[in-house]
Amino acid sequence: MKILKFGGTSVGSAQRIKGLLDIVDPKERQIVVLSAVAGTTNALVEISQAFLAGKRETAIELIKTHKNKYEHLIKELFQTEQGQEKGKNLIDYHFNYISSLGNEMFTPVEEKITLAQGELLSTTLFHFHLEEIGVPSVLLPALDFMKIDEDNEPIVEYIAEKLSNLISIHGSNQLFITQGYICRNSFGEIDNLRRGGSDYTASLIGAAIQADEVQIWTDIDGMHNNDPRVVKNTSPIANLSFDEAAELAYFGAKILHPQSVFPAQKYNVPVRLLNTMDPQATGTLISKEGGTTGQIRAIAAKDDITAIHIHSSRMLLAYGFLRKIFEIFERYKTPIDMITTSEVAVSLTIDDTRNLGDIIKEVEDFGRVSVDHNQTIVCVVGDFSANTHGYAARVLDAVKHLPLRMVSYGGSDYNVSMVLDTEHKTEALRSLHNRLF
Ligand code: ADP
Ligand code: ASP
Ligand code: MG
């Protein structure tokens, strides 16, 4: 079975929703994972923020504006009176529900329920559209099988069991539709897999049911060798290994959710990145065999990084020092992205700053601490294994005119990463592109 995931722009209008059938073959057994219609999750974030801030009128105004967009979409999507009515009832239900959540105390629990409405809407609209044109499909509620634990880690065994049961109930059906992004947490509450999480849903489903292939359909022809939003003349990469793709996704290539490669890699399910706007384009195939040796493959950048520098003479010749530092971050469930050390100092980066104040207070027991905000990690992915030489030098040479805060080499065979002030990011990406490709 194949998993086909379509992102926000791929379901961004009535025309696009209808156009899905140019790619989805209803006679083939498959699971279609949909994101919310483009712009919806951003709007739901805005609505939630207004409610959280006690600005009820602003929230209601935003709800009205957004509902209006859906009213237009429905007019174009459905041909029959019955279809129109079903569509209208659907959007009334979801937008009234969001409004009603703001009547009582609006907490992060209500926020997550609000954020889930986008994917619930898009999948039901597609299902109703198929129904109207006589194509059989089954809507699988992601909230019945997609689950994360207390550390926000997906529980693949649970997903596999629940999903297999749901699928087996509909033994003869070919086309299944489900929501990306949304899930339940360890309390059974509605939660999500973080922004861009529909990719993660698709690869988790692919892993759980040992799919033949996961296809991520988006608005670009595969993983490019640099960020196309920043650099001109980037080009798609035909093949990547899981490790290379994971580094690129983790370090900022927006085309893939940061964690989405891991389940596919663990269960060896190939992932194809394809372009909804140009279905014939080759795209990128991510697989076990996709890597190449002796090449620099791609560059990515991750913004909103905070760098923490800890200087301590107690570190000199001491053991257990790093463990004590790491334990603080672990206690605050704050992942460390990058780390560099010297005999008396350690620098590390985080992107989740929710507990920064408390973390710093505790780290200060160990030495002098300084913090730099607005940093960017630039990551160059390629063959940096110990038996290659000259590649790291080429990378550093390309950014020799820029002030580097940290450099990490040797952590994996696939990347060289550096941290610099975000104001230098564009220049770093362009200069690396011009010199490396
Ligand atoms: P979707 O809504 O389909 O999930 P996203 O916006 O999340 O789509 O991801 C696709 C976008 O990722 C592209 O339009 C492109 O601007 C951006 N992007 C950033 N880095 C890369 C890269 N290295 N290769 C391809 N696309 C990238
Ligand atoms: N709709 C969600 C978001 O915008 C998930 C996704 O598109 O992948 O983040
Ligand atoms: Mg995305």
Short mmCIF file of C-alpha atoms and ligand atoms in Angstrom, two decimals:
data_model
loop_
_atom_site.label_atom_id
_atom_site.label_comp_id
_atom_site.label_asym_id
_atom_site.label_seq_id
_atom_site.Cartn_x
_atom_site.Cartn_y
_atom_site.Cartn_z
CA MET A 1 0.00 0.00 0.00
CA LYS A 2 1.14 3.56 -0.72
CA ILE A 3 0.73 6.65 1.45
CA LEU A 4 0.15 9.94 -0.40
CA LYS A 5 0.41 13.15 1.59
CA PHE A 6 -0.76 16.46 0.14
CA GLY A 7 0.34 19.72 1.74
CA GLY A 8 -1.58 22.97 2.22
CA THR A 9 -1.08 24.41 -1.26
CA SER A 10 -1.93 21.05 -2.83
CA VAL A 11 -5.41 21.38 -1.28
CA GLY A 12 -5.35 25.20 -1.34
CA SER A 13 -8.49 25.78 -3.45
CA ALA A 14 -11.56 24.00 -4.81
CA GLN A 15 -9.68 23.55 -8.07
CA ARG A 16 -6.78 21.88 -6.32
CA ILE A 17 -9.01 19.62 -4.23
CA LYS A 18 -10.74 18.46 -7.41
CA GLY A 19 -7.33 18.09 -9.08
CA LEU A 20 -6.17 15.56 -6.49
CA LEU A 21 -7.83 12.89 -8.61
CA ASP A 22 -5.29 13.60 -11.37
CA ILE A 23 -2.74 12.07 -8.98
CA VAL A 24 -4.77 9.80 -6.70
CA ASP A 25 -5.93 6.70 -8.55
CA PRO A 26 -9.08 5.59 -6.68
CA LYS A 27 -8.63 2.03 -7.92
CA GLU A 28 -5.32 1.67 -6.11
CA ARG A 29 -5.33 0.77 -2.38
CA GLN A 30 -3.82 3.73 -0.60
CA ILE A 31 -4.05 6.16 2.31
CA VAL A 32 -4.29 9.84 1.44
CA VAL A 33 -3.08 12.17 4.20
CA LEU A 34 -4.19 15.79 3.91
CA SER A 35 -2.95 19.01 5.50
CA ALA A 36 -5.28 21.88 6.18
CA VAL A 37 -6.11 24.21 3.25
CA ALA A 38 -3.19 26.66 2.83
CA GLY A 39 -3.36 29.53 5.33
CA THR A 40 -5.84 27.77 7.62
CA THR A 41 -3.47 26.67 10.39
CA ASN A 42 -1.89 30.15 10.47
CA ALA A 43 -5.37 31.63 10.81
CA LEU A 44 -6.25 29.16 13.59
CA VAL A 45 -3.03 30.12 15.39
CA GLU A 46 -4.04 33.79 15.15
CA ILE A 47 -7.56 33.06 16.40
CA SER A 48 -6.18 31.07 19.34
CA GLN A 49 -3.73 33.82 20.23
CA ALA A 50 -6.54 36.36 20.26
CA PHE A 51 -8.65 34.13 22.54
CA LEU A 52 -5.67 33.43 24.81
CA ALA A 53 -5.03 37.17 25.09
CA GLY A 54 -8.68 37.73 26.04
CA LYS A 55 -9.35 39.59 22.76
CA ARG A 56 -12.63 37.86 22.03
CA GLU A 57 -13.91 40.36 19.49
CA THR A 58 -10.73 40.14 17.43
CA ALA A 59 -10.99 36.36 17.49
CA ILE A 60 -14.65 36.40 16.36
CA GLU A 61 -13.76 38.82 13.56
CA LEU A 62 -10.93 36.51 12.40
CA ILE A 63 -13.27 33.52 12.51
CA LYS A 64 -15.79 35.37 10.33
CA THR A 65 -13.15 36.34 7.76
CA HIS A 66 -11.82 32.84 7.56
CA LYS A 67 -15.23 31.21 7.38
CA ASN A 68 -15.96 33.48 4.47
CA LYS A 69 -13.04 31.99 2.53
CA TYR A 70 -14.47 28.53 3.07
CA GLU A 71 -17.89 29.66 1.89
CA HIS A 72 -16.29 30.65 -1.43
CA LEU A 73 -14.39 27.38 -1.62
CA ILE A 74 -17.56 25.36 -1.12
CA LYS A 75 -19.42 27.24 -3.85
CA GLU A 76 -16.75 26.15 -6.30
CA LEU A 77 -16.21 22.65 -4.96
CA PHE A 78 -19.74 21.22 -4.97
CA GLN A 79 -21.98 20.95 -8.03
CA THR A 80 -25.20 19.64 -6.51
CA GLU A 81 -27.59 21.30 -4.08
CA GLN A 82 -27.10 18.42 -1.70
CA GLY A 83 -23.31 18.81 -1.89
CA GLN A 84 -23.60 22.54 -1.24
CA GLU A 85 -25.74 21.92 1.79
CA LYS A 86 -23.41 19.28 3.23
CA GLY A 87 -20.44 21.61 2.71
CA LYS A 88 -22.26 24.52 4.30
CA ASN A 89 -23.29 22.45 7.34
CA LEU A 90 -19.72 21.25 7.71
CA ILE A 91 -18.15 24.69 7.83
CA ASP A 92 -20.96 26.02 10.05
CA TYR A 93 -20.28 23.19 12.48
CA HIS A 94 -16.49 23.73 12.64
CA PHE A 95 -16.49 27.53 12.82
CA ASN A 96 -19.36 27.60 15.37
CA TYR A 97 -17.40 25.09 17.41
CA ILE A 98 -14.27 27.28 17.34
CA SER A 99 -16.35 30.31 18.42
CA SER A 100 -17.93 28.30 21.24
CA LEU A 101 -14.50 27.29 22.56
CA GLY A 102 -13.93 30.98 23.26
CA ASN A 103 -17.08 31.21 25.42
CA GLU A 104 -15.44 29.46 28.37
CA MET A 105 -11.88 29.69 29.62
CA PHE A 106 -9.58 29.36 26.63
CA THR A 107 -6.48 27.41 27.67
CA PRO A 108 -3.75 25.59 25.70
CA VAL A 109 -6.14 22.60 25.62
CA GLU A 110 -8.75 24.63 23.67
CA GLU A 111 -5.92 26.02 21.54
CA LYS A 112 -4.96 22.55 20.36
CA ILE A 113 -8.58 21.66 19.66
CA THR A 114 -8.81 24.84 17.56
CA LEU A 115 -5.63 24.01 15.63
CA ALA A 116 -7.04 20.57 14.78
CA GLN A 117 -10.06 21.97 12.91
CA GLY A 118 -8.12 22.69 9.68
CA GLU A 119 -7.26 19.08 8.89
CA LEU A 120 -10.71 17.89 10.01
CA LEU A 121 -12.22 20.33 7.51
CA SER A 122 -9.97 19.58 4.53
CA THR A 123 -10.30 15.79 4.79
CA THR A 124 -14.09 15.90 5.15
CA LEU A 125 -14.39 18.31 2.23
CA PHE A 126 -12.37 15.95 0.02
CA HIS A 127 -14.43 12.98 1.23
CA PHE A 128 -17.70 14.84 0.47
CA HIS A 129 -16.36 15.83 -2.95
CA LEU A 130 -15.56 12.21 -3.78
CA GLU A 131 -18.99 11.19 -2.55
CA GLU A 132 -20.62 13.77 -4.79
CA ILE A 133 -18.85 12.49 -7.90
CA GLY A 134 -19.45 8.85 -6.98
CA VAL A 135 -15.94 7.80 -5.96
CA PRO A 136 -15.98 5.54 -2.88
CA SER A 137 -13.64 6.51 -0.03
CA VAL A 138 -13.35 5.95 3.71
CA LEU A 139 -12.48 8.69 6.17
CA LEU A 140 -10.14 7.34 8.87
CA PRO A 141 -10.18 9.62 11.94
CA ALA A 142 -6.54 10.30 12.87
CA LEU A 143 -7.69 10.99 16.43
CA ASP A 144 -8.61 7.29 16.69
CA PHE A 145 -5.11 5.99 15.93
CA MET A 146 -2.41 8.71 15.96
CA LYS A 147 -0.98 8.94 19.47
CA ILE A 148 1.99 10.50 21.24
CA ASP A 149 3.39 9.69 24.69
CA GLU A 150 4.26 11.99 27.60
CA ASP A 151 7.50 13.00 25.84
CA ASN A 152 5.54 13.88 22.69
CA GLU A 153 7.02 10.85 20.93
CA PRO A 154 4.67 8.93 18.61
CA ILE A 155 3.82 5.41 19.76
CA VAL A 156 4.30 3.46 16.53
CA GLU A 157 3.07 0.10 17.92
CA TYR A 158 -0.18 1.71 19.09
CA ILE A 159 -0.63 3.49 15.75
CA ALA A 160 0.04 0.24 13.87
CA GLU A 161 -2.48 -1.76 15.90
CA LYS A 162 -5.29 0.79 15.81
CA LEU A 163 -4.79 1.66 12.17
CA SER A 164 -4.64 -1.97 11.01
CA ASN A 165 -7.92 -2.63 12.85
CA LEU A 166 -9.59 0.38 11.24
CA ILE A 167 -8.37 -0.62 7.78
CA SER A 168 -9.43 -4.24 8.19
CA ILE A 169 -13.01 -3.17 9.01
CA HIS A 170 -13.11 -1.76 5.47
CA GLY A 171 -11.50 -4.77 3.84
CA SER A 172 -12.61 -4.17 0.26
CA ASN A 173 -12.11 -0.42 0.18
CA GLN A 174 -9.29 1.06 -1.89
CA LEU A 175 -9.12 4.71 -0.96
CA PHE A 176 -8.64 5.88 2.62
CA ILE A 177 -8.38 9.51 3.67
CA THR A 178 -7.00 10.78 6.95
CA GLN A 179 -5.86 13.98 8.67
CA GLY A 180 -2.22 14.92 8.88
CA TYR A 181 -0.79 16.82 11.86
CA ILE A 182 -3.39 15.97 14.52
CA CYS A 183 -3.13 13.32 17.21
CA ARG A 184 -3.98 12.51 20.82
CA ASN A 185 -1.53 12.93 23.66
CA SER A 186 -0.95 10.74 26.72
CA PHE A 187 -3.94 12.35 28.48
CA GLY A 188 -6.16 11.46 25.53
CA GLU A 189 -6.50 15.15 24.64
CA ILE A 190 -6.39 16.47 21.09
CA ASP A 191 -2.83 17.49 20.27
CA ASN A 192 -0.62 17.86 17.20
CA LEU A 193 2.75 16.88 15.76
CA ARG A 194 3.95 20.52 15.55
CA ARG A 195 3.83 22.81 12.53
CA GLY A 196 4.38 21.00 9.24
CA GLY A 197 3.44 17.77 11.03
CA SER A 198 1.44 16.20 8.20
CA ASP A 199 4.69 14.91 6.70
CA TYR A 200 5.35 13.21 10.02
CA THR A 201 1.84 11.68 10.00
CA ALA A 202 2.49 10.24 6.54
CA SER A 203 5.81 8.66 7.46
CA LEU A 204 4.45 7.34 10.77
CA ILE A 205 1.58 5.69 8.91
CA GLY A 206 4.06 4.39 6.32
CA ALA A 207 6.16 2.88 9.10
CA ALA A 208 3.19 1.54 11.07
CA ILE A 209 1.69 -0.39 8.17
CA GLN A 210 5.03 -1.10 6.43
CA ALA A 211 3.89 0.74 3.32
CA ASP A 212 5.59 0.24 -0.05
CA GLU A 213 6.24 3.96 -0.34
CA VAL A 214 5.39 7.31 1.20
CA GLN A 215 4.80 10.14 -1.26
CA ILE A 216 4.97 13.75 -0.05
CA TRP A 217 3.20 15.90 -2.65
CA THR A 218 4.00 19.59 -2.32
CA ASP A 219 4.54 22.76 -4.35
CA ILE A 220 8.12 22.12 -5.49
CA ASP A 221 9.85 19.37 -7.48
CA GLY A 222 11.66 17.70 -4.58
CA MET A 223 14.45 18.54 -2.15
CA HIS A 224 16.58 21.31 -3.61
CA ASN A 225 20.27 21.72 -2.93
CA ASN A 226 19.67 25.00 -1.07
CA ASP A 227 16.76 26.99 0.31
CA PRO A 228 14.87 28.22 -2.82
CA ARG A 229 13.28 31.01 -0.75
CA VAL A 230 16.71 32.55 -0.20
CA VAL A 231 18.96 31.45 -3.04
CA LYS A 232 18.38 31.62 -6.82
CA ASN A 233 19.18 28.74 -9.19
CA THR A 234 18.79 25.92 -6.71
CA SER A 235 18.18 22.49 -8.22
CA PRO A 236 16.36 19.33 -7.15
CA ILE A 237 18.31 16.32 -5.90
CA ALA A 238 17.14 13.03 -7.45
CA ASN A 239 18.32 10.69 -4.68
CA LEU A 240 19.11 11.10 -1.01
CA SER A 241 19.90 8.64 1.75
CA PHE A 242 17.71 8.65 4.86
CA ASP A 243 20.62 10.12 6.85
CA GLU A 244 21.18 12.97 4.41
CA ALA A 245 17.46 13.78 4.21
CA ALA A 246 17.13 13.62 8.01
CA GLU A 247 19.97 16.14 8.47
CA LEU A 248 18.45 18.50 5.91
CA ALA A 249 14.95 18.27 7.39
CA TYR A 250 16.24 18.65 10.93
CA PHE A 251 18.39 21.63 10.01
CA GLY A 252 15.70 23.62 8.30
CA ALA A 253 14.77 22.35 4.81
CA LYS A 254 11.09 23.28 5.18
CA ILE A 255 9.92 20.80 2.57
CA LEU A 256 10.07 18.09 5.25
CA HIS A 257 9.02 18.16 8.90
CA PRO A 258 12.20 17.84 11.03
CA GLN A 259 11.37 14.41 12.44
CA SER A 260 9.56 12.94 9.48
CA VAL A 261 12.45 10.92 8.06
CA PHE A 262 13.11 8.81 11.18
CA PRO A 263 10.07 6.48 11.14
CA ALA A 264 10.54 5.82 7.42
CA GLN A 265 14.23 5.14 7.97
CA LYS A 266 13.63 2.82 10.92
CA TYR A 267 11.16 0.70 8.95
CA ASN A 268 12.96 1.18 5.63
CA VAL A 269 10.05 2.75 3.75
CA PRO A 270 11.19 4.86 0.76
CA VAL A 271 9.94 8.46 0.72
CA ARG A 272 9.33 10.32 -2.53
CA LEU A 273 9.04 14.12 -2.65
CA LEU A 274 6.84 15.12 -5.58
CA ASN A 275 5.35 18.25 -7.09
CA THR A 276 1.55 18.52 -7.28
CA MET A 277 1.92 21.38 -9.78
CA ASP A 278 4.17 19.26 -12.03
CA PRO A 279 3.33 15.59 -11.35
CA GLN A 280 5.64 14.34 -14.10
CA ALA A 281 8.77 15.83 -12.51
CA THR A 282 11.12 13.21 -11.05
CA GLY A 283 11.28 14.75 -7.59
CA THR A 284 13.48 13.25 -4.88
CA LEU A 285 13.63 9.64 -3.76
CA ILE A 286 14.82 9.17 -0.18
CA SER A 287 15.94 5.62 0.45
CA LYS A 288 18.58 3.46 2.10
CA GLU A 289 20.55 3.38 -1.14
CA GLY A 290 20.12 7.06 -2.03
CA GLY A 291 23.41 8.45 -0.75
CA THR A 292 26.51 9.19 -2.77
CA THR A 293 30.12 9.32 -1.69
CA GLY A 294 32.58 12.09 -2.43
CA GLN A 295 30.01 14.85 -2.94
CA ILE A 296 28.54 17.86 -1.22
CA ARG A 297 24.79 17.43 -1.62
CA ALA A 298 22.85 20.35 -0.12
CA ILE A 299 22.71 23.28 2.25
CA ALA A 300 19.96 24.14 4.77
CA ALA A 301 19.45 26.68 7.52
CA LYS A 302 17.52 26.70 10.76
CA ASP A 303 16.59 30.06 12.31
CA ASP A 304 15.48 31.09 15.81
CA ILE A 305 18.43 29.41 17.44
CA THR A 306 19.76 30.46 20.84
CA ALA A 307 23.44 29.81 21.57
CA ILE A 308 24.55 29.33 25.18
CA HIS A 309 28.19 29.62 26.14
CA ILE A 310 29.35 28.18 29.49
CA HIS A 311 32.86 28.96 30.70
CA SER A 312 34.15 27.07 33.72
CA SER A 313 37.63 26.37 35.01
CA ARG A 314 36.06 23.46 36.92
CA MET A 315 35.70 21.72 33.57
CA LEU A 316 39.48 21.48 33.22
CA LEU A 317 40.50 17.83 33.55
CA ALA A 318 37.19 17.06 35.31
CA TYR A 319 34.89 14.21 34.43
CA GLY A 320 31.11 14.28 34.75
CA PHE A 321 30.95 18.00 33.96
CA LEU A 322 29.11 17.66 30.66
CA ARG A 323 26.69 15.15 32.17
CA LYS A 324 25.71 17.66 34.87
CA ILE A 325 25.12 20.35 32.23
CA PHE A 326 23.12 18.01 29.97
CA GLU A 327 21.00 16.84 32.89
CA ILE A 328 19.71 20.37 33.35
CA PHE A 329 18.49 20.51 29.75
CA GLU A 330 17.02 17.04 30.10
CA ARG A 331 15.08 18.02 33.21
CA TYR A 332 13.51 20.92 31.26
CA LYS A 333 12.85 18.64 28.26
CA THR A 334 14.89 20.99 26.08
CA PRO A 335 16.71 19.34 23.18
CA ILE A 336 20.24 20.49 22.35
CA ASP A 337 20.88 20.85 18.60
CA MET A 338 24.58 21.50 18.35
CA ILE A 339 27.52 21.44 20.74
CA THR A 340 31.18 22.45 20.67
CA THR A 341 33.63 22.11 23.54
CA SER A 342 37.08 23.23 24.61
CA GLU A 343 39.02 22.35 27.76
CA VAL A 344 37.32 25.07 29.82
CA ALA A 345 34.18 25.97 27.94
CA VAL A 346 31.21 24.51 26.15
CA SER A 347 28.84 26.13 23.67
CA LEU A 348 25.53 24.64 22.75
CA THR A 349 22.38 25.63 20.91
CA ILE A 350 18.68 25.18 21.56
CA ASP A 351 15.59 26.26 19.68
CA ASP A 352 13.02 25.75 22.43
CA THR A 353 13.52 28.70 24.77
CA ARG A 354 10.40 28.19 26.91
CA ASN A 355 12.50 27.28 29.95
CA LEU A 356 15.59 29.32 29.12
CA GLY A 357 15.44 31.49 32.26
CA ASP A 358 15.31 28.49 34.62
CA ILE A 359 17.95 26.61 32.64
CA ILE A 360 20.37 29.54 32.78
CA LYS A 361 19.86 29.96 36.53
CA GLU A 362 20.89 26.35 37.10
CA VAL A 363 23.75 26.37 34.61
CA GLU A 364 25.18 29.46 36.30
CA ASP A 365 26.10 27.22 39.25
CA PHE A 366 28.76 25.74 37.00
CA GLY A 367 30.39 28.83 35.57
CA ARG A 368 30.05 32.03 33.61
CA VAL A 369 27.17 31.94 31.13
CA SER A 370 26.43 34.10 28.09
CA VAL A 371 23.48 33.80 25.73
CA ASP A 372 23.15 34.88 22.08
CA HIS A 373 19.69 35.08 20.54
CA ASN A 374 18.77 35.38 16.83
CA GLN A 375 21.28 32.80 15.68
CA THR A 376 21.04 30.52 12.64
CA ILE A 377 22.49 27.07 12.12
CA VAL A 378 23.72 26.61 8.57
CA CYS A 379 24.18 22.96 7.74
CA VAL A 380 26.05 21.58 4.74
CA VAL A 381 25.18 17.97 3.98
CA GLY A 382 27.42 15.68 2.00
CA ASP A 383 30.15 13.13 2.36
CA PHE A 384 32.26 14.40 5.24
CA SER A 385 33.50 10.97 6.32
CA ALA A 386 36.96 10.59 7.79
CA ASN A 387 38.47 9.32 4.53
CA THR A 388 37.53 12.41 2.53
CA HIS A 389 39.62 15.53 2.67
CA GLY A 390 39.28 19.10 1.52
CA TYR A 391 35.48 19.35 1.74
CA ALA A 392 35.31 20.94 5.18
CA ALA A 393 38.01 23.40 4.11
CA ARG A 394 35.92 24.35 1.05
CA VAL A 395 32.90 24.96 3.29
CA LEU A 396 34.84 27.18 5.69
CA ASP A 397 36.56 28.99 2.84
CA ALA A 398 33.14 29.95 1.43
CA VAL A 399 32.18 31.70 4.68
CA LYS A 400 35.57 33.07 5.64
CA HIS A 401 34.29 36.66 5.34
CA LEU A 402 31.54 36.03 7.92
CA PRO A 403 31.80 35.88 11.72
CA LEU A 404 31.14 32.29 12.85
CA ARG A 405 29.90 31.65 16.37
CA MET A 406 30.35 27.85 16.37
CA VAL A 407 31.50 25.15 13.93
CA SER A 408 30.69 21.45 14.27
CA TYR A 409 32.49 18.81 12.20
CA GLY A 410 32.92 15.09 12.81
CA GLY A 411 29.67 14.54 14.71
CA SER A 412 28.27 12.62 11.78
CA ASP A 413 29.74 11.60 8.44
CA TYR A 414 27.15 13.68 6.65
CA ASN A 415 27.36 17.23 7.82
CA VAL A 416 29.33 20.29 8.73
CA SER A 417 27.28 22.83 10.67
CA MET A 418 27.98 26.34 11.78
CA VAL A 419 26.20 28.90 13.87
CA LEU A 420 26.15 32.54 12.91
CA ASP A 421 24.09 35.60 13.56
CA THR A 422 20.85 35.42 11.54
CA GLU A 423 21.71 38.73 9.84
CA HIS A 424 24.50 36.84 7.99
CA LYS A 425 22.36 33.88 6.94
CA THR A 426 21.44 35.02 3.43
CA GLU A 427 25.02 35.84 2.58
CA ALA A 428 26.22 32.52 4.04
CA LEU A 429 23.71 30.48 1.99
CA ARG A 430 24.49 32.38 -1.22
CA SER A 431 28.23 32.26 -0.81
CA LEU A 432 28.20 28.53 0.02
CA HIS A 433 25.97 27.90 -3.00
CA ASN A 434 28.23 29.81 -5.37
CA ARG A 435 31.40 28.14 -4.13
CA LEU A 436 30.19 24.59 -3.55
CA PHE A 437 27.94 23.96 -6.56
P1 ADP B 1 3.49 21.82 2.20
O1 ADP B 1 2.47 22.88 2.55
O2 ADP B 1 3.17 21.07 0.95
O3 ADP B 1 3.82 20.93 3.36
P2 ADP B 1 5.86 23.38 2.71
O4 ADP B 1 5.68 24.84 2.53
O5 ADP B 1 5.84 22.85 4.10
O6 ADP B 1 4.79 22.63 1.81
O7 ADP B 1 7.22 22.91 2.02
C1 ADP B 1 7.51 23.25 0.70
C2 ADP B 1 8.35 24.50 0.65
O8 ADP B 1 9.60 24.27 1.31
C3 ADP B 1 8.77 24.92 -0.73
O9 ADP B 1 7.78 25.72 -1.33
C4 ADP B 1 10.07 25.69 -0.49
O10 ADP B 1 9.86 27.07 -0.49
C5 ADP B 1 10.48 25.30 0.92
N1 ADP B 1 11.86 24.79 0.99
C6 ADP B 1 12.79 25.18 1.89
N2 ADP B 1 13.95 24.53 1.71
C7 ADP B 1 13.76 23.69 0.67
C8 ADP B 1 14.58 22.77 -0.02
N3 ADP B 1 15.85 22.55 0.35
N4 ADP B 1 14.06 22.10 -1.07
C9 ADP B 1 12.79 22.31 -1.45
N5 ADP B 1 11.95 23.15 -0.84
C10 ADP B 1 12.41 23.84 0.21
N1 ASP B 2 -1.53 22.30 8.76
C1 ASP B 2 -0.37 22.10 9.58
C2 ASP B 2 0.56 23.29 9.47
O1 ASP B 2 0.27 24.22 8.73
C3 ASP B 2 0.36 20.83 9.26
C4 ASP B 2 0.96 20.75 7.87
O2 ASP B 2 0.60 21.50 6.97
O3 ASP B 2 1.80 19.87 7.67
O4 ASP B 2 1.54 23.33 10.14
MG MG B 3 4.99 21.22 5.08
#
